[in-house]
Short mmCIF file of C-alpha atoms in Angstrom, two decimals:
data_model
loop_
_atom_site.label_atom_id
_atom_site.label_comp_id
_atom_site.label_asym_id
_atom_site.label_seq_id
_atom_site.Cartn_x
_atom_site.Cartn_y
_atom_site.Cartn_z
CA MET A 91 0.00 0.00 0.00
CA ASP A 92 1.32 3.39 -0.95
CA GLU A 93 0.33 6.55 0.95
CA SER A 94 0.97 9.81 -0.84
CA SER A 95 0.09 13.37 -0.09
CA MET A 96 -1.85 14.90 -2.94
CA PRO A 97 -1.69 18.69 -3.26
CA SER A 98 -4.95 20.55 -3.38
CA PRO A 99 -5.85 20.37 -7.07
CA SER A 100 -7.89 22.83 -9.05
CA VAL A 101 -10.48 22.03 -11.67
CA THR A 102 -7.92 23.10 -14.26
CA ALA A 103 -5.41 20.64 -12.89
CA PRO A 104 -1.95 20.45 -14.42
CA GLY A 105 -1.49 18.04 -17.28
CA PRO A 106 -0.71 14.39 -16.74
CA PRO A 107 2.86 13.11 -16.65
CA THR A 108 4.31 11.97 -19.93
CA PRO A 109 3.32 8.35 -20.55
CA PRO A 110 6.16 5.86 -21.01
CA VAL A 111 6.93 4.49 -24.45
CA PRO A 112 6.29 0.75 -24.80
CA LEU A 113 9.31 -1.14 -26.07
CA ALA A 114 7.11 -2.75 -28.72
CA ALA A 115 6.29 0.71 -30.17
CA LEU A 116 9.98 1.45 -30.62
CA LEU A 117 10.67 -1.94 -32.18
CA ALA A 118 7.80 -1.34 -34.60
CA ARG A 119 9.70 1.56 -36.20
CA GLU A 120 11.08 -0.40 -39.14
CA GLU A 121 13.38 2.43 -40.27
CA LEU A 122 15.45 1.96 -37.09
CA GLY A 123 16.18 -1.72 -37.78
CA LEU A 124 16.17 -2.63 -34.07
CA ARG A 125 15.92 -6.28 -33.07
CA ARG A 126 15.28 -7.74 -29.62
CA ILE A 127 17.68 -10.64 -29.08
CA ALA A 128 17.38 -11.27 -25.33
CA GLY A 129 15.27 -10.52 -22.25
CA PRO A 130 11.52 -9.95 -21.90
CA ALA A 131 9.45 -8.50 -24.73
CA GLU A 132 7.72 -5.85 -22.58
CA ALA A 133 9.28 -2.75 -21.07
CA ASP A 134 8.36 0.90 -20.53
CA LEU A 135 10.90 3.49 -21.68
CA LEU A 136 11.05 6.84 -19.90
CA TRP A 137 14.41 8.15 -21.08
CA VAL A 138 17.22 7.54 -23.54
CA HIS A 139 20.79 7.66 -22.23
CA THR A 140 24.09 6.96 -23.98
CA SER A 141 27.13 5.84 -21.97
CA GLU A 142 30.39 3.99 -22.62
CA MET A 143 31.36 3.79 -18.95
CA ALA A 144 32.22 0.42 -17.47
CA ASP A 145 29.62 1.07 -14.73
CA PRO A 146 27.02 3.75 -15.60
CA TYR A 147 24.98 2.94 -12.45
CA PRO A 148 25.63 6.31 -10.66
CA TYR A 149 24.26 8.26 -13.64
CA LEU A 150 21.00 6.38 -14.24
CA LEU A 151 17.59 7.52 -12.97
CA GLY A 152 15.62 4.39 -13.83
CA GLY A 153 13.46 3.64 -16.84
CA GLU A 154 16.25 4.37 -19.37
CA LEU A 155 16.94 2.79 -22.68
CA LEU A 156 20.72 2.72 -22.31
CA LEU A 157 22.62 2.83 -25.59
CA SER A 158 26.22 1.56 -25.71
CA ALA A 159 28.79 0.23 -28.15
CA GLY A 160 30.54 -1.73 -25.39
CA VAL A 161 33.83 0.21 -25.52
CA LEU A 162 34.69 -0.70 -21.89
CA LEU A 163 32.63 -3.88 -21.61
CA THR A 164 34.76 -6.46 -19.75
CA ASP A 165 32.36 -8.22 -17.38
CA PRO A 166 28.95 -8.57 -19.09
CA ASP A 167 27.27 -10.25 -16.10
CA ARG A 168 28.25 -7.54 -13.59
CA TYR A 169 27.48 -4.84 -16.16
CA VAL A 170 23.92 -6.11 -16.71
CA ALA A 171 23.36 -6.73 -12.98
CA ARG A 172 24.26 -3.09 -12.22
CA LEU A 173 21.93 -1.84 -14.95
CA VAL A 174 19.05 -3.85 -13.51
CA GLU A 175 19.92 -2.60 -10.01
CA ALA A 176 19.77 0.99 -11.29
CA GLY A 177 16.33 0.37 -12.82
CA ALA A 178 17.26 0.57 -16.49
CA ALA A 179 14.40 -0.46 -18.78
CA ALA A 180 16.42 -1.90 -21.68
CA LEU A 181 19.88 -2.02 -23.24
CA GLY A 182 20.57 -1.13 -26.86
CA PHE A 183 23.90 -2.49 -28.08
CA GLY A 184 25.42 -1.03 -31.23
CA VAL A 185 27.51 -3.37 -33.39
CA ARG A 186 30.65 -2.14 -35.16
CA PRO A 187 33.13 -0.65 -35.03
CA VAL A 188 33.94 -1.97 -31.52
CA HIS A 189 32.16 -5.34 -31.75
CA GLU A 190 31.26 -7.13 -34.97
CA SER A 191 28.26 -8.69 -33.21
CA VAL A 192 26.59 -8.62 -29.83
CA PRO A 193 28.76 -10.64 -27.38
CA GLU A 194 27.14 -13.95 -26.51
CA ALA A 195 27.99 -13.44 -22.83
CA LEU A 196 25.98 -10.20 -22.88
CA VAL A 197 23.02 -12.00 -24.43
CA GLU A 198 23.13 -14.68 -21.75
CA ALA A 199 23.48 -12.10 -18.96
CA CYS A 200 20.43 -10.16 -20.20
CA ASP A 201 18.36 -13.34 -20.35
CA ARG A 202 19.52 -14.29 -16.88
CA HIS A 203 18.76 -10.90 -15.28
CA GLY A 204 15.59 -10.19 -17.26
CA LEU A 205 16.79 -7.08 -19.12
CA PRO A 206 15.61 -6.55 -22.71
CA LEU A 207 18.57 -6.42 -25.12
CA LEU A 208 18.27 -4.70 -28.49
CA GLU A 209 20.69 -5.06 -31.38
CA VAL A 210 21.35 -1.71 -33.05
CA PRO A 211 22.57 -2.05 -36.66
CA PRO A 212 25.63 -0.02 -37.78
CA GLU A 213 23.59 2.25 -40.05
CA THR A 214 21.35 3.49 -37.17
CA PRO A 215 22.91 6.35 -35.15
CA PHE A 216 22.10 6.49 -31.45
CA THR A 217 20.71 10.01 -31.91
CA THR A 218 18.14 8.66 -34.37
CA ILE A 219 16.90 6.22 -31.73
CA ALA A 220 16.73 9.03 -29.15
CA ARG A 221 14.70 11.22 -31.51
CA ALA A 222 12.31 8.35 -32.22
CA VAL A 223 11.73 7.82 -28.50
CA TRP A 224 11.10 11.53 -27.90
CA ARG A 225 8.68 11.58 -30.83
CA LEU A 226 6.80 8.59 -29.49
CA MET A 227 6.67 10.19 -26.04
CA ALA A 228 5.29 13.43 -27.49
CA GLU A 229 2.61 11.53 -29.38
CA ALA A 230 1.68 9.58 -26.26
CA ARG A 231 1.53 12.75 -24.18
CA HIS A 232 -0.71 14.42 -26.75
CA ARG A 233 -3.09 11.46 -26.70
CA GLU A 234 -3.14 11.48 -22.90
CA LEU A 235 -3.79 15.22 -22.77
CA ARG A 236 -6.73 14.80 -25.13
CA ARG A 237 -8.08 11.97 -22.97
CA VAL A 238 -7.76 14.04 -19.80
CA THR A 239 -9.37 17.06 -21.49
CA ARG A 240 -12.34 14.97 -22.62
CA ALA A 241 -12.70 13.56 -19.12
CA GLN A 242 -12.50 17.03 -17.57
CA GLN A 243 -15.22 18.35 -19.88
CA ALA A 244 -17.44 15.34 -19.16
CA LEU A 245 -16.98 15.70 -15.39
CA ALA A 246 -17.74 19.42 -15.46
CA THR A 247 -20.90 18.79 -17.50
CA ALA A 248 -21.96 16.04 -15.10
CA ALA A 249 -21.45 18.36 -12.11
CA ALA A 250 -24.07 20.72 -13.54
CA ARG A 251 -26.77 18.04 -13.75
CA PRO A 252 -29.65 17.89 -11.26
CA ASP A 253 -28.13 14.68 -9.81
CA PRO A 254 -24.48 15.82 -9.84
CA VAL A 255 -22.77 13.33 -7.53
CA PRO A 256 -24.00 10.14 -9.26
CA ALA A 257 -23.43 11.80 -12.64
CA VAL A 258 -19.80 12.69 -11.79
CA LEU A 259 -19.12 9.18 -10.49
CA HIS A 260 -20.66 7.66 -13.62
CA GLN A 261 -18.44 9.75 -15.91
CA LEU A 262 -15.38 9.02 -13.77
CA ALA A 263 -16.01 5.27 -13.89
CA ALA A 264 -16.55 5.43 -17.66
CA HIS A 265 -13.36 7.39 -18.39
CA LEU A 266 -11.19 5.30 -16.08
CA ASP A 267 -12.88 2.04 -17.13
CA GLY A 268 -13.51 0.91 -13.58
CA ARG A 269 -15.51 1.35 -10.41
CA ALA A 270 -16.01 4.72 -8.64
CA LEU A 271 -17.47 4.98 -5.15
CA LEU A 272 -18.26 7.69 -2.62
CA LEU A 273 -17.51 6.17 0.79
CA THR A 274 -17.71 7.27 4.39
CA ALA A 275 -14.87 6.73 6.84
CA THR A 276 -16.57 3.52 7.96
CA GLY A 277 -16.76 2.17 4.40
CA GLU A 278 -20.47 2.87 3.85
CA GLU A 279 -21.28 3.31 0.15
CA LEU A 280 -23.22 6.52 -0.48
CA HIS A 281 -23.03 6.44 -4.30
CA THR A 282 -21.43 4.01 -6.75
CA ALA A 283 -20.88 3.70 -10.49
CA GLY A 284 -19.28 1.07 -12.69
CA PRO A 285 -19.08 -2.72 -12.39
CA GLY A 286 -19.23 -4.08 -8.85
CA PRO A 287 -15.93 -5.24 -7.35
CA SER A 288 -15.30 -8.58 -5.66
CA PRO A 289 -15.79 -8.77 -1.87
CA GLU A 290 -12.03 -8.72 -1.40
CA THR A 291 -11.67 -5.60 -3.54
CA ALA A 292 -14.57 -3.91 -1.75
CA ALA A 293 -12.94 -4.62 1.61
CA ALA A 294 -9.61 -3.25 0.39
CA LEU A 295 -11.32 -0.08 -0.87
CA ALA A 296 -13.02 0.37 2.49
CA ARG A 297 -9.64 0.10 4.22
CA LEU A 298 -8.17 2.71 1.90
CA ALA A 299 -11.12 5.03 2.52
CA GLY A 300 -10.62 4.67 6.25
CA LEU A 301 -6.94 5.50 5.82
CA VAL A 302 -7.45 8.83 4.03
CA THR A 303 -10.43 9.89 6.18
CA ARG A 304 -8.74 9.36 9.53
CA ASP A 305 -9.03 12.45 11.70
CA ARG A 306 -5.41 12.74 12.77
CA PRO A 307 -2.49 15.00 11.91
CA GLY A 308 -0.48 13.83 8.94
CA ALA A 309 -3.24 11.66 7.48
CA PRO A 310 -2.57 11.13 3.75
CA ALA A 311 -4.78 12.87 1.23
CA SER A 312 -4.60 9.85 -1.08
CA ALA A 313 -3.54 6.22 -0.96
CA THR A 314 -3.09 3.40 -3.47
CA ASP A 315 -3.04 -0.39 -3.32
CA THR A 316 -3.60 -3.46 -5.49
CA ALA A 317 -5.89 -6.42 -4.96
CA GLY A 318 -5.93 -9.40 -7.31
CA GLY A 319 -4.52 -7.39 -10.20
CA THR A 320 -6.95 -4.51 -9.66
CA HIS A 321 -5.51 -1.04 -9.04
CA LEU A 322 -7.11 0.66 -6.04
CA SER A 323 -6.93 4.28 -4.93
CA ALA A 324 -8.71 6.53 -2.45
CA TYR A 325 -8.81 10.32 -2.14
CA ALA A 326 -10.03 12.37 0.82
CA LEU A 327 -12.81 14.84 -0.02
CA GLY A 328 -13.51 18.19 1.56
CA GLY A 329 -17.17 17.36 2.22
CA GLU A 330 -18.54 15.74 5.36
CA ILE A 331 -21.70 14.12 6.63
CA HIS A 332 -22.97 14.26 10.20
CA THR A 333 -24.28 11.15 11.92
CA PRO A 334 -25.39 10.56 15.50
CA THR A 335 -22.76 9.00 17.72
CA ARG A 336 -23.50 5.47 18.84
CA GLY A 337 -23.35 6.44 22.47
CA ASP A 338 -26.19 8.91 22.02
CA ARG A 339 -28.66 6.56 20.38
CA HIS A 340 -31.49 5.62 22.73
CA PRO A 341 -34.41 3.30 22.07
CA GLN A 342 -37.61 5.26 21.81
CA GLY A 343 -39.11 5.93 25.23
CA GLN A 344 -36.23 4.34 27.15
CA GLY A 345 -35.22 7.57 28.87
CA GLN A 346 -38.77 8.41 29.94
CA ALA A 347 -39.32 4.95 31.37
CA ARG A 348 -36.33 5.33 33.66
CA GLY A 349 -37.20 8.87 34.64
CA LYS A 350 -34.14 10.25 32.89
CA ARG A 351 -33.88 13.02 30.40
CA VAL A 352 -33.29 11.80 26.85
CA THR A 353 -30.86 14.12 25.11
CA ALA A 354 -30.84 14.61 21.38
CA PRO A 355 -28.09 12.75 19.53
CA ARG A 356 -24.98 14.83 19.07
CA PRO A 357 -23.94 14.86 15.41
CA GLN A 358 -20.50 13.54 14.65
CA ALA A 359 -18.62 14.69 11.57
CA GLU A 360 -17.63 11.93 9.18
CA ARG A 361 -15.34 12.66 6.27
CA LEU A 362 -15.90 11.30 2.79
CA ALA A 363 -13.57 9.59 0.34
CA LEU A 364 -13.56 8.92 -3.39
CA ALA A 365 -12.50 5.31 -4.03
CA LEU A 366 -11.51 3.87 -7.41
CA ALA A 367 -10.93 0.32 -8.63
CA THR A 368 -9.52 0.01 -12.16
CA ARG A 369 -8.00 -2.76 -14.25
CA ARG A 370 -5.15 -0.53 -15.39
CA ARG A 371 -3.53 2.70 -14.25
CA GLU A 372 -2.70 5.28 -16.90
CA PRO A 373 -0.46 8.31 -16.30
CA GLY A 374 -3.37 10.75 -16.61
CA ASP A 375 -5.69 8.87 -14.25
CA HIS A 376 -4.36 10.73 -11.21
CA THR A 377 -5.11 14.04 -12.93
CA VAL A 378 -8.64 12.95 -13.84
CA ALA A 379 -9.20 11.75 -10.28
CA GLY A 380 -7.90 15.08 -8.96
CA ILE A 381 -10.49 16.95 -11.04
CA ALA A 382 -13.21 14.67 -9.69
CA VAL A 383 -11.99 15.23 -6.11
CA VAL A 384 -12.40 18.99 -6.49
CA LEU A 385 -15.89 18.68 -7.99
CA LEU A 386 -17.09 16.11 -5.46
CA SER A 387 -15.68 18.16 -2.58
CA LEU A 388 -17.79 21.10 -3.76
CA LEU A 389 -20.85 18.98 -4.44
CA THR A 390 -20.75 17.19 -1.08
CA ALA A 391 -20.33 20.41 0.89
CA PRO A 392 -24.07 20.29 1.82
CA HIS A 393 -23.32 16.94 3.51
CA ARG A 394 -21.59 18.85 6.30
CA GLY A 395 -24.79 18.26 8.17
CA THR A 396 -28.33 19.36 8.81
CA ALA A 397 -27.15 22.07 11.16
CA ALA A 398 -25.07 23.81 8.48
CA ALA A 399 -27.87 23.53 5.90
CA ASP A 400 -30.39 24.85 8.42
CA ARG A 401 -28.14 27.80 9.25
CA SER A 402 -27.84 28.66 5.55
CA ALA A 403 -31.61 28.38 5.02
CA ALA A 404 -32.32 30.39 8.16
CA LEU A 405 -30.00 33.13 6.94
CA VAL A 406 -31.80 33.27 3.61
CA ARG A 407 -35.17 33.49 5.34
CA LEU A 408 -33.85 36.14 7.68
CA LEU A 409 -32.49 38.18 4.81
CA LEU A 410 -35.83 38.06 3.02
CA GLY A 411 -37.98 38.76 6.04
CA ALA A 412 -36.04 40.75 8.63
CA SER A 413 -35.31 44.45 8.68
CA PRO A 414 -32.14 45.53 6.88
CA SER A 415 -30.59 46.77 10.13
CA GLU A 416 -30.82 43.26 11.59
CA VAL A 417 -29.16 41.45 8.71
CA ALA A 418 -26.64 44.04 7.52
CA PRO A 419 -23.93 42.86 9.99
CA LEU A 420 -24.28 39.32 8.60
CA LEU A 421 -23.69 40.39 5.02
CA GLY A 422 -20.91 42.93 5.10
CA PRO A 423 -21.34 44.77 1.78
CA GLU A 424 -24.91 45.88 1.22
CA GLY A 425 -25.27 44.53 -2.30
CA PRO A 426 -26.80 44.74 -4.74
CA TRP A 427 -28.34 41.29 -4.30
CA THR A 428 -30.17 38.99 -6.70
CA VAL A 429 -32.88 36.63 -5.48
CA VAL A 430 -33.30 33.41 -7.49
CA HIS A 431 -36.06 30.83 -7.14
CA ALA A 432 -35.58 27.44 -8.74
CA ARG A 433 -37.38 24.15 -9.23
CA ARG A 434 -36.17 20.92 -10.83
CA THR A 435 -37.53 20.32 -14.30
CA ASP A 436 -38.12 16.61 -13.70
CA GLY A 437 -40.62 17.37 -10.92
CA THR A 438 -38.59 15.74 -8.13
CA ARG A 439 -37.98 17.46 -4.82
CA ALA A 440 -34.67 19.23 -4.31
CA ASP A 441 -32.72 17.93 -1.31
CA ALA A 442 -29.80 19.59 0.47
CA LEU A 443 -27.28 17.99 -1.90
CA THR A 444 -28.88 19.09 -5.17
CA ALA A 445 -29.78 22.50 -3.73
CA GLY A 446 -26.21 23.01 -2.59
CA ALA A 447 -24.92 21.97 -6.01
CA LEU A 448 -27.23 24.52 -7.63
CA GLY A 449 -25.95 27.21 -5.27
CA ALA A 450 -22.36 26.27 -6.09
CA SER A 451 -23.10 26.46 -9.83
CA LEU A 452 -24.62 29.91 -9.36
CA GLY A 453 -21.73 31.03 -7.15
CA SER A 454 -23.43 31.28 -3.75
CA THR A 455 -23.62 29.39 -0.47
CA LEU A 456 -26.81 31.17 0.62
CA VAL A 457 -29.32 28.46 -0.24
CA ASP A 458 -32.75 27.61 1.16
CA ALA A 459 -33.80 24.13 0.06
CA GLY A 460 -37.10 24.12 1.93
CA TYR A 461 -38.84 27.06 0.31
CA GLY A 462 -42.60 27.01 -0.16
CA ASP A 463 -44.01 23.51 -0.36
CA GLY A 464 -40.55 21.98 -0.16
CA ASP A 465 -39.85 21.31 -3.85
CA ALA A 466 -38.37 24.72 -4.65
CA VAL A 467 -35.07 26.36 -3.80
CA ARG A 468 -34.13 29.96 -3.06
CA VAL A 469 -30.62 31.27 -3.68
CA LEU A 470 -29.18 34.70 -2.88
CA LEU A 471 -26.48 36.01 -5.20
CA GLN A 472 -24.28 39.00 -4.60
CA GLU A 473 -23.02 41.02 -7.52
CA PRO A 474 -21.10 40.57 -9.76
CA HIS A 475 -22.69 37.11 -9.90
CA ALA A 476 -25.65 36.96 -12.29
CA PRO A 477 -27.86 33.89 -12.74
CA ALA A 478 -27.46 31.76 -15.82
CA PRO A 479 -29.65 28.85 -17.00
CA GLN A 480 -28.77 25.59 -15.26
CA PRO A 481 -29.31 22.13 -16.80
CA GLY A 482 -32.16 20.32 -15.08
CA TRP A 483 -33.54 23.44 -13.38
CA THR A 484 -36.12 26.14 -14.10
CA LEU A 485 -35.07 29.49 -12.67
CA GLY A 486 -36.86 32.71 -11.85
CA ALA A 487 -34.84 35.75 -10.84
CA ALA A 488 -35.44 39.31 -9.75
CA THR A 489 -33.21 42.10 -10.96
CA PRO A 490 -30.36 43.12 -8.62
CA THR A 491 -31.67 45.09 -5.68
CA PRO A 492 -30.28 46.82 -2.58
CA LEU A 493 -30.63 45.24 0.82
CA PRO A 494 -33.85 47.03 1.95
CA ALA A 495 -35.73 45.77 -1.14
CA LEU A 496 -34.93 42.06 -0.69
CA PRO A 497 -38.47 41.04 0.42
CA THR A 498 -39.95 42.63 -2.72
CA ALA A 499 -37.27 40.99 -4.87
CA ASP A 500 -38.17 37.65 -3.29
CA LEU A 501 -41.76 38.10 -4.43
CA ARG A 502 -40.63 39.05 -7.92
CA ALA A 503 -38.36 35.99 -8.13
CA ALA A 504 -41.28 33.72 -7.18
CA ARG A 505 -43.37 35.29 -9.91
CA ALA A 506 -40.54 34.91 -12.40
CA LEU A 507 -40.25 31.20 -11.58
CA ALA A 508 -43.97 30.72 -12.14
CA HIS A 509 -43.69 32.58 -15.44
CA ALA A 510 -40.70 30.47 -16.52
CA GLU A 511 -42.53 27.24 -15.76
CA ALA A 512 -45.66 28.39 -17.53
CA THR A 513 -43.74 29.42 -20.65
CA ARG A 514 -41.28 26.50 -20.44
CA THR A 515 -38.23 28.75 -20.44
CA PRO A 516 -35.11 27.85 -18.41
CA LEU A 517 -34.74 31.34 -16.91
CA ALA A 518 -37.14 34.26 -16.50
CA THR A 519 -36.44 37.61 -14.86
CA GLU A 520 -39.05 39.77 -13.15
CA THR A 521 -38.11 43.43 -13.39
CA PRO A 522 -39.55 46.49 -11.62
CA ALA A 523 -41.42 49.15 -13.53
CA THR A 524 -39.34 50.80 -16.23
CA GLY A 525 -39.91 53.06 -19.24
CA LEU A 526 -42.93 55.36 -19.10
CA ALA A 527 -44.12 53.82 -15.82
CA SER A 528 -40.94 54.95 -14.11
CA LEU A 529 -41.80 58.60 -14.91
CA ILE A 530 -44.71 58.62 -12.45
CA PRO A 531 -43.75 59.39 -8.83
CA PRO A 532 -43.77 56.12 -6.88
CA ASP A 533 -46.05 57.40 -4.11
CA ARG A 534 -48.70 58.57 -6.56
CA ALA A 535 -48.46 55.33 -8.55
CA ALA A 536 -48.83 53.26 -5.37
CA ALA A 537 -51.82 55.30 -4.22
CA HIS A 538 -53.54 54.83 -7.58
CA ALA A 539 -52.84 51.11 -7.49
CA ARG A 540 -54.29 50.72 -3.99
CA THR A 541 -57.48 52.53 -5.01
CA LEU A 542 -57.92 50.64 -8.27
CA LEU A 543 -57.21 47.18 -6.81
CA ALA A 544 -58.96 47.68 -3.48
CA PRO A 545 -61.94 45.38 -4.38
CA LEU A 546 -59.61 42.41 -5.00
CA THR A 547 -58.32 39.99 -2.40
CA PRO A 548 -54.60 39.14 -2.57
CA PRO A 549 -55.22 35.73 -4.25
CA LEU A 550 -57.44 37.36 -6.88
CA ALA A 551 -54.93 40.16 -7.50
CA GLU A 552 -52.11 37.64 -7.92
CA THR A 553 -54.19 35.56 -10.33
CA LEU A 554 -55.00 38.65 -12.37
CA ARG A 555 -51.35 39.74 -12.44
CA CYS A 556 -50.22 36.28 -13.59
CA TRP A 557 -53.00 36.05 -16.20
CA LEU A 558 -52.11 39.44 -17.66
CA SER A 559 -48.37 38.62 -17.69
CA LEU A 560 -49.13 35.51 -19.75
CA HIS A 561 -51.29 37.39 -22.28
CA GLY A 562 -54.56 35.97 -21.00
CA SER A 563 -53.59 32.31 -21.47
CA TRP A 564 -55.79 30.11 -19.25
CA ASP A 565 -53.54 27.05 -19.51
CA ARG A 566 -50.27 28.81 -18.83
CA THR A 567 -51.75 30.70 -15.90
CA ALA A 568 -53.03 27.42 -14.47
CA VAL A 569 -49.52 25.94 -14.75
CA ALA A 570 -47.93 28.99 -13.15
CA LEU A 571 -50.38 29.03 -10.23
CA ALA A 572 -50.61 25.22 -9.93
CA VAL A 573 -54.40 25.29 -10.15
CA HIS A 574 -56.98 23.98 -12.61
CA ARG A 575 -57.72 26.10 -15.67
CA ASN A 576 -61.40 26.34 -14.60
CA THR A 577 -60.24 27.86 -11.33
CA VAL A 578 -58.37 30.50 -13.30
CA ARG A 579 -61.50 31.25 -15.34
CA GLN A 580 -63.60 31.58 -12.19
CA ARG A 581 -61.09 33.91 -10.52
CA ILE A 582 -60.69 36.14 -13.57
CA GLY A 583 -64.46 36.31 -13.93
CA ARG A 584 -64.71 37.32 -10.26
CA CYS A 585 -62.06 40.02 -10.81
CA ALA A 586 -64.03 41.47 -13.73
CA GLU A 587 -67.19 41.43 -11.59
CA LEU A 588 -65.57 43.15 -8.58
CA LEU A 589 -63.77 45.74 -10.69
CA GLY A 590 -66.85 46.37 -12.81
CA THR A 591 -64.85 46.42 -16.03
CA ASP A 592 -64.25 44.53 -19.26
CA LEU A 593 -60.96 42.62 -19.05
CA ASP A 594 -60.94 42.11 -22.82
CA ASP A 595 -60.40 45.84 -23.26
CA MET A 596 -56.72 46.57 -23.96
CA ASP A 597 -56.87 49.94 -22.21
CA VAL A 598 -58.28 48.28 -19.10
CA ARG A 599 -55.63 45.58 -19.16
CA THR A 600 -52.88 48.17 -19.53
CA GLU A 601 -54.08 50.20 -16.57
CA LEU A 602 -54.49 47.11 -14.40
CA TRP A 603 -51.07 45.82 -15.39
CA PHE A 604 -49.52 49.14 -14.43
CA ALA A 605 -51.25 49.03 -11.05
CA LEU A 606 -50.27 45.43 -10.36
CA ARG A 607 -46.64 46.25 -11.16
CA GLN A 608 -46.48 48.78 -8.33
CA GLU A 609 -46.28 46.06 -5.67
#
């Protein structure tokens, strides 16, 4: 098992290391005329080095294709043994002018020590071999960079989906051709993607996850291992979940029966880990995994516990309902602020995880996942952040507003969301009165609106406002208000009766629309 500290990566992580050149790829270059005459057929070449020293061991880094004409070759067995000890990948021996052929003792030594031996013909300069290796390495690096770039783009797209964590794991498993898991420190599987591992592999992954999630100084950020030919790795994430401690779990009613006070379970932070099981390990895999670690750390931030999510939601509600003097110390700069309401397009309820992911995509941690009937989300954005359409979500936003106007902006964002859903647009923005309407003094406009709309109850006024904003469409208004179209017809008919006017008259509609926009 190998523990390694992984530096904090960014989404634009540095490129992968240069992949090694397979020995077979070099031998396939027919113009070089190379021939393997001893040792194994497989080797990975990282460098090319030329030396005529009797013992080049001190100058080798490992992974070299060492090229030599055998000028000082006197003890082939010791020579090869030292090359293997230094980690050389292969030996290329040039024939003529020093040796007419490769010494038989050198061939036997390479077979004995397991070092590939290549015969270099007289017409092939060593520099030509070096250039061929560098060219093959450049081609391999270009292919690996393209693979990592494709993976990065796929992971970023997956992170913007309504179900971001499973989507990211699915893309990671597909690009690494293996299994990807989100595990707790105790080995509990929260999300998985890819083919299921064997019980032995699963146990080894759980051990790795426990290793990188240990709450102690010096704990590694990543760790690797192998199990039955499968490459395993685990990476610590920045997110957490909170679970009750075992000592605080009481059977229901037990405390009351004994006359003791039953205290609420105290949440205990539990770190998360990304675990991977792959059949092979490519040079760029660590870079791809690093990108996934960053995304998953952001996406699992809501898992820090119910308390943190509740504090964020409470702050949002406070901002939208309290007086500016009460919330100003919590915010620092006064704005302007943008209120966004959102609902998932597939009709499912938004939980803390998906709501937090939406907030992260919009650039804010101020998220309320329990707005309204529980299936909508509110997000507060501070300039210069501006909302953009999000895959899998329908958004309604108010225009940027100063701190004292946040409650009104909240109402406008809710209306914008209803309008977006009714018109099937990904993002709608509700703006305050502009143009000619802005030329009328606000106090006079508000007074006129109160007088004109006085006969209407708030539900009727809201129905009329929505109906007018949707150009009198019964069906779209019903969708926006989540009521039956007949209910819309009844309410609009009641509005016309109470106002004593013809709602088909364009002049009447214009005046009513102006009044309703003064809220």
